[in-house]
Amino acid sequence: MGMWASLDPMWEMPAEKRIFGAVLLFSWAVYLWETFLAQRQRRIYKTTTHVPLELGQIMDSETFEKSRLYQLDKSTFSFWSGLYSEIEGTLILLFGGIPYLWRLSGRFCGSAGFGPEYEITQSLMFLLMATLFSALTGLPWSLYNTFVIEEKHGFNQQTLGFFMKDAIKKFIVTQCILLPVSSLLLYIIKIGGDYFFIYAWLFTLVVSLVLVTIYADYIAPLFDKFTPLPEGKLKQEIEVMAKSIDFPLTKVYVVEGSKRSSHSNAYFYGFFKNKRIVLFDTLLEEYSVLNKDIQEESGMETRNDGEWDSEEIKAKIKNKKQGCKNEEVLAVLGHELGHWKLGHTVKNIIISQMNSFLCFFLFAVLIGRKELFAAFGFYDSQPTLIGLLIIFQFIFSPYNEVLSFCLTVLSRRFEFQADAFAKKLGKAKDLYSALIKLNKDNLGFPVSDWLFSMWHYSHPPLLERLQALKNSKQD
């Protein structure tokens, strides 16, 4: 009885106070849950100091230790940046940061001759200032992550000048997309009548399809250099494999990812009959800048029999050699193309659009509730942009957490299916060795806490993937 009595004052509060309290409470509950999971995983990094028996064949003790220390540093960084982020968000809410920024953007617009009736103009000013604030407060964390943690563990390839130029470019490109799209979305919501949520959803669907189409051709090249993969054995084999599963391949690119980081990746993009494959140079053994650096550094001359000249160079190669052999690259691509062949890409788009439609529908139901605006300090006005922010970011946060967990579970299932597809193509052995190499190159730690892994890993843990491949791995 006493517990229920203590809850009474909460229910006697005005609705806006209850909403505000619930939002803050949920935000901290999620933060504490995430911290609890991270601490469980951190304990594993601290206590697993020797290569477990089942990993003996897969990982040498030196790589294991490097990966353990890298993940420990990353988890310390995550703890402090997460704590900062949670405190910053709480203070912004408690001290009315959102209504303050809205009034400030109104004053700027007013001084430029745009009165309160120009709500969309004021919304764009608000967005510009909010994203600028976010970029500036995030910058020290990003600098520390790149130039201390990634640098220390041998991943960072950027200079400070390159990093800053990149950050400014990223900010400008984001504004060039965000501001026009937001203004059109707000306009559609304003003039859409009772069914505005359908038009708003259709508009965001078109925008997302256009962005996916133009991203790799027009946006990504602003940051990285894309070059067609030269004619040769690898290109021929990629084309043969694509043809064997009816993948409508039009181009294969190599992207110079090594300018910013030595982490590796591969992906495909494009709609209908116009698909392109992108390989990071760090994925390809013969392209990896790191491998070329070693050769230049040690003036590597090979003898006529193709053997390295010295033991020292051999040791250096063992530790440094990066990327995958051609057969392994094909196996990684077999996995990626499996996502396409098995319809994972389409399924993800459908799920995302159903979610988007549901969110706009619920937004339409809730947008008229004045107490939602009052909860966040908007007593006299109900700007559409603020409504979007409150409902999508705060009110939907419990739903978003559940959805995110379900998508993580689904993603792991898709990864196993794509591995099995590569296995069907006869690539099990090469994918097995490629996964080990990529884990080594990226200093992934192969031991994980079951709860942390279940909540966070969109890809299954390495051992589970290797086990699934091994069950019918070709010799």
PDB file of C-alpha atoms in Angstrom, residues 310-456:
ATOM      1  CA  SER A 310      65.689 -11.383 -44.108  1.00  0.00           C
ATOM      2  CA  GLU A 311      64.073 -12.904 -41.032  1.00  0.00           C
ATOM      3  CA  GLU A 312      63.375  -9.378 -39.739  1.00  0.00           C
ATOM      4  CA  ILE A 313      61.321  -8.544 -42.824  1.00  0.00           C
ATOM      5  CA  LYS A 314      59.475 -11.855 -42.499  1.00  0.00           C
ATOM      6  CA  ALA A 315      58.522 -10.966 -38.930  1.00  0.00           C
ATOM      7  CA  LYS A 316      57.397  -7.502 -40.030  1.00  0.00           C
ATOM      8  CA  ILE A 317      55.213  -8.990 -42.766  1.00  0.00           C
ATOM      9  CA  LYS A 318      53.661 -11.464 -40.317  1.00  0.00           C
ATOM     10  CA  ASN A 319      52.589  -8.625 -38.034  1.00  0.00           C
ATOM     11  CA  LYS A 320      51.799  -5.966 -40.575  1.00  0.00           C
ATOM     12  CA  LYS A 321      50.588  -7.629 -43.759  1.00  0.00           C
ATOM     13  CA  GLN A 322      47.055  -6.373 -44.183  1.00  0.00           C
ATOM     14  CA  GLY A 323      44.043  -7.236 -46.275  1.00  0.00           C
ATOM     15  CA  CYS A 324      42.783 -10.388 -47.969  1.00  0.00           C
ATOM     16  CA  LYS A 325      43.973 -12.475 -50.903  1.00  0.00           C
ATOM     17  CA  ASN A 326      41.815 -12.427 -54.034  1.00  0.00           C
ATOM     18  CA  GLU A 327      39.999 -15.696 -53.125  1.00  0.00           C
ATOM     19  CA  GLU A 328      39.185 -14.267 -49.696  1.00  0.00           C
ATOM     20  CA  VAL A 329      37.959 -10.973 -51.184  1.00  0.00           C
ATOM     21  CA  LEU A 330      35.636 -13.027 -53.427  1.00  0.00           C
ATOM     22  CA  ALA A 331      34.362 -14.911 -50.368  1.00  0.00           C
ATOM     23  CA  VAL A 332      33.630 -11.614 -48.550  1.00  0.00           C
ATOM     24  CA  LEU A 333      31.800 -10.414 -51.669  1.00  0.00           C
ATOM     25  CA  GLY A 334      29.925 -13.738 -51.837  1.00  0.00           C
ATOM     26  CA  HIS A 335      28.639 -12.928 -48.343  1.00  0.00           C
ATOM     27  CA  GLU A 336      27.662  -9.356 -49.358  1.00  0.00           C
ATOM     28  CA  LEU A 337      25.926 -10.551 -52.527  1.00  0.00           C
ATOM     29  CA  GLY A 338      24.126 -13.130 -50.364  1.00  0.00           C
ATOM     30  CA  HIS A 339      22.392 -10.212 -48.617  1.00  0.00           C
ATOM     31  CA  TRP A 340      21.113  -9.095 -52.032  1.00  0.00           C
ATOM     32  CA  LYS A 341      20.145 -12.554 -53.348  1.00  0.00           C
ATOM     33  CA  LEU A 342      18.298 -13.468 -50.140  1.00  0.00           C
ATOM     34  CA  GLY A 343      16.340 -10.193 -50.230  1.00  0.00           C
ATOM     35  CA  HIS A 344      17.807  -8.797 -46.986  1.00  0.00           C
ATOM     36  CA  THR A 345      18.263  -5.332 -48.494  1.00  0.00           C
ATOM     37  CA  VAL A 346      14.647  -5.184 -49.664  1.00  0.00           C
ATOM     38  CA  LYS A 347      13.374  -6.577 -46.319  1.00  0.00           C
ATOM     39  CA  ASN A 348      15.318  -3.876 -44.439  1.00  0.00           C
ATOM     40  CA  ILE A 349      13.869  -1.143 -46.675  1.00  0.00           C
ATOM     41  CA  ILE A 350      10.316  -2.492 -46.144  1.00  0.00           C
ATOM     42  CA  ILE A 351      10.764  -2.668 -42.329  1.00  0.00           C
ATOM     43  CA  SER A 352      12.224   0.845 -42.250  1.00  0.00           C
ATOM     44  CA  GLN A 353       9.367   2.258 -44.355  1.00  0.00           C
ATOM     45  CA  MET A 354       6.656   0.506 -42.312  1.00  0.00           C
ATOM     46  CA  ASN A 355       8.260   1.972 -39.189  1.00  0.00           C
ATOM     47  CA  SER A 356       8.451   5.411 -40.814  1.00  0.00           C
ATOM     48  CA  PHE A 357       4.758   5.271 -41.796  1.00  0.00           C
ATOM     49  CA  LEU A 358       3.721   4.171 -38.296  1.00  0.00           C
ATOM     50  CA  CYS A 359       5.758   7.005 -36.734  1.00  0.00           C
ATOM     51  CA  PHE A 360       4.191   9.652 -39.001  1.00  0.00           C
ATOM     52  CA  PHE A 361       0.725   8.259 -38.274  1.00  0.00           C
ATOM     53  CA  LEU A 362       1.309   8.423 -34.486  1.00  0.00           C
ATOM     54  CA  PHE A 363       2.819  11.884 -34.935  1.00  0.00           C
ATOM     55  CA  ALA A 364      -0.441  12.975 -36.623  1.00  0.00           C
ATOM     56  CA  VAL A 365      -2.396  11.604 -33.644  1.00  0.00           C
ATOM     57  CA  LEU A 366      -0.191  13.338 -31.042  1.00  0.00           C
ATOM     58  CA  ILE A 367       0.727  16.661 -32.688  1.00  0.00           C
ATOM     59  CA  GLY A 368      -2.453  18.366 -31.383  1.00  0.00           C
ATOM     60  CA  ARG A 369      -1.676  17.588 -27.721  1.00  0.00           C
ATOM     61  CA  LYS A 370      -0.622  20.908 -26.175  1.00  0.00           C
ATOM     62  CA  GLU A 371       0.641  19.234 -22.989  1.00  0.00           C
ATOM     63  CA  LEU A 372       3.445  17.577 -25.019  1.00  0.00           C
ATOM     64  CA  PHE A 373       4.729  21.019 -26.032  1.00  0.00           C
ATOM     65  CA  ALA A 374       4.184  22.442 -22.536  1.00  0.00           C
ATOM     66  CA  ALA A 375       6.263  19.574 -21.065  1.00  0.00           C
ATOM     67  CA  PHE A 376       9.279  20.938 -22.954  1.00  0.00           C
ATOM     68  CA  GLY A 377       8.677  24.618 -22.234  1.00  0.00           C
ATOM     69  CA  PHE A 378       6.517  25.573 -25.235  1.00  0.00           C
ATOM     70  CA  TYR A 379       3.435  27.099 -23.585  1.00  0.00           C
ATOM     71  CA  ASP A 380       2.353  29.667 -26.172  1.00  0.00           C
ATOM     72  CA  SER A 381       3.323  28.134 -29.500  1.00  0.00           C
ATOM     73  CA  GLN A 382       3.411  24.667 -31.024  1.00  0.00           C
ATOM     74  CA  PRO A 383       5.996  24.790 -33.842  1.00  0.00           C
ATOM     75  CA  THR A 384       5.844  21.775 -36.172  1.00  0.00           C
ATOM     76  CA  LEU A 385       9.606  21.156 -36.076  1.00  0.00           C
ATOM     77  CA  ILE A 386       9.574  21.120 -32.263  1.00  0.00           C
ATOM     78  CA  GLY A 387       6.626  18.686 -32.409  1.00  0.00           C
ATOM     79  CA  LEU A 388       8.691  16.388 -34.650  1.00  0.00           C
ATOM     80  CA  LEU A 389      11.652  16.636 -32.275  1.00  0.00           C
ATOM     81  CA  ILE A 390       9.604  15.976 -29.103  1.00  0.00           C
ATOM     82  CA  ILE A 391       7.562  13.102 -30.513  1.00  0.00           C
ATOM     83  CA  PHE A 392      10.213  11.310 -32.609  1.00  0.00           C
ATOM     84  CA  GLN A 393      13.108  11.741 -30.194  1.00  0.00           C
ATOM     85  CA  PHE A 394      11.545  11.710 -26.729  1.00  0.00           C
ATOM     86  CA  ILE A 395       8.024  10.253 -26.791  1.00  0.00           C
ATOM     87  CA  PHE A 396       8.969   7.393 -29.137  1.00  0.00           C
ATOM     88  CA  SER A 397      12.196   6.525 -27.292  1.00  0.00           C
ATOM     89  CA  PRO A 398      10.828   3.359 -25.545  1.00  0.00           C
ATOM     90  CA  TYR A 399       9.468   2.116 -28.892  1.00  0.00           C
ATOM     91  CA  ASN A 400      12.778   2.973 -30.612  1.00  0.00           C
ATOM     92  CA  GLU A 401      14.742   0.942 -28.049  1.00  0.00           C
ATOM     93  CA  VAL A 402      12.557  -2.138 -28.578  1.00  0.00           C
ATOM     94  CA  LEU A 403      12.699  -1.749 -32.370  1.00  0.00           C
ATOM     95  CA  SER A 404      16.479  -1.329 -32.303  1.00  0.00           C
ATOM     96  CA  PHE A 405      16.874  -4.557 -30.300  1.00  0.00           C
ATOM     97  CA  CYS A 406      14.592  -6.487 -32.693  1.00  0.00           C
ATOM     98  CA  LEU A 407      16.561  -5.192 -35.706  1.00  0.00           C
ATOM     99  CA  THR A 408      19.837  -6.270 -34.075  1.00  0.00           C
ATOM    100  CA  VAL A 409      18.465  -9.798 -33.612  1.00  0.00           C
ATOM    101  CA  LEU A 410      17.229  -9.833 -37.232  1.00  0.00           C
ATOM    102  CA  SER A 411      20.562  -8.516 -38.512  1.00  0.00           C
ATOM    103  CA  ARG A 412      22.459 -11.369 -36.806  1.00  0.00           C
ATOM    104  CA  ARG A 413      20.110 -13.865 -38.445  1.00  0.00           C
ATOM    105  CA  PHE A 414      20.724 -12.228 -41.851  1.00  0.00           C
ATOM    106  CA  GLU A 415      24.512 -12.432 -41.321  1.00  0.00           C
ATOM    107  CA  PHE A 416      24.347 -16.189 -40.683  1.00  0.00           C
ATOM    108  CA  GLN A 417      22.186 -16.600 -43.796  1.00  0.00           C
ATOM    109  CA  ALA A 418      24.638 -14.572 -45.926  1.00  0.00           C
ATOM    110  CA  ASP A 419      27.543 -16.685 -44.618  1.00  0.00           C
ATOM    111  CA  ALA A 420      25.590 -19.833 -45.526  1.00  0.00           C
ATOM    112  CA  PHE A 421      25.006 -18.385 -49.012  1.00  0.00           C
ATOM    113  CA  ALA A 422      28.754 -17.816 -49.494  1.00  0.00           C
ATOM    114  CA  LYS A 423      29.274 -21.409 -48.305  1.00  0.00           C
ATOM    115  CA  LYS A 424      26.855 -22.637 -51.021  1.00  0.00           C
ATOM    116  CA  LEU A 425      28.966 -20.803 -53.581  1.00  0.00           C
ATOM    117  CA  GLY A 426      31.906 -22.942 -52.416  1.00  0.00           C
ATOM    118  CA  LYS A 427      33.568 -20.091 -50.525  1.00  0.00           C
ATOM    119  CA  ALA A 428      33.389 -21.485 -46.955  1.00  0.00           C
ATOM    120  CA  LYS A 429      37.130 -22.098 -46.575  1.00  0.00           C
ATOM    121  CA  ASP A 430      38.085 -18.668 -47.953  1.00  0.00           C
ATOM    122  CA  LEU A 431      35.408 -16.840 -45.955  1.00  0.00           C
ATOM    123  CA  TYR A 432      36.653 -18.660 -42.833  1.00  0.00           C
ATOM    124  CA  SER A 433      40.206 -17.343 -43.337  1.00  0.00           C
ATOM    125  CA  ALA A 434      38.943 -13.895 -44.463  1.00  0.00           C
ATOM    126  CA  LEU A 435      36.901 -13.459 -41.254  1.00  0.00           C
ATOM    127  CA  ILE A 436      39.975 -14.327 -39.171  1.00  0.00           C
ATOM    128  CA  LYS A 437      42.134 -11.872 -41.153  1.00  0.00           C
ATOM    129  CA  LEU A 438      39.568  -9.053 -40.955  1.00  0.00           C
ATOM    130  CA  ASN A 439      39.157  -9.645 -37.234  1.00  0.00           C
ATOM    131  CA  LYS A 440      42.945  -9.386 -36.870  1.00  0.00           C
ATOM    132  CA  ASP A 441      43.248  -6.285 -39.111  1.00  0.00           C
ATOM    133  CA  ASN A 442      40.450  -4.515 -37.212  1.00  0.00           C
ATOM    134  CA  LEU A 443      41.632  -5.752 -33.778  1.00  0.00           C
ATOM    135  CA  GLY A 444      38.238  -7.256 -32.984  1.00  0.00           C
ATOM    136  CA  PHE A 445      38.155  -9.027 -29.620  1.00  0.00           C
ATOM    137  CA  PRO A 446      36.745 -12.529 -30.128  1.00  0.00           C
ATOM    138  CA  VAL A 447      35.403 -13.084 -26.584  1.00  0.00           C
ATOM    139  CA  SER A 448      32.155 -11.416 -25.562  1.00  0.00           C
ATOM    140  CA  ASP A 449      29.694 -11.333 -22.692  1.00  0.00           C
ATOM    141  CA  TRP A 450      26.483 -13.057 -23.816  1.00  0.00           C
ATOM    142  CA  LEU A 451      24.166 -10.256 -22.664  1.00  0.00           C
ATOM    143  CA  PHE A 452      26.301  -7.446 -24.152  1.00  0.00           C
ATOM    144  CA  SER A 453      26.606  -9.347 -27.411  1.00  0.00           C
ATOM    145  CA  MET A 454      22.856 -10.126 -27.560  1.00  0.00           C
ATOM    146  CA  TRP A 455      21.946  -6.451 -27.080  1.00  0.00           C
ATOM    147  CA  HIS A 456      24.615  -4.795 -29.224  1.00  0.00           C
TER     148      HIS A 456
END
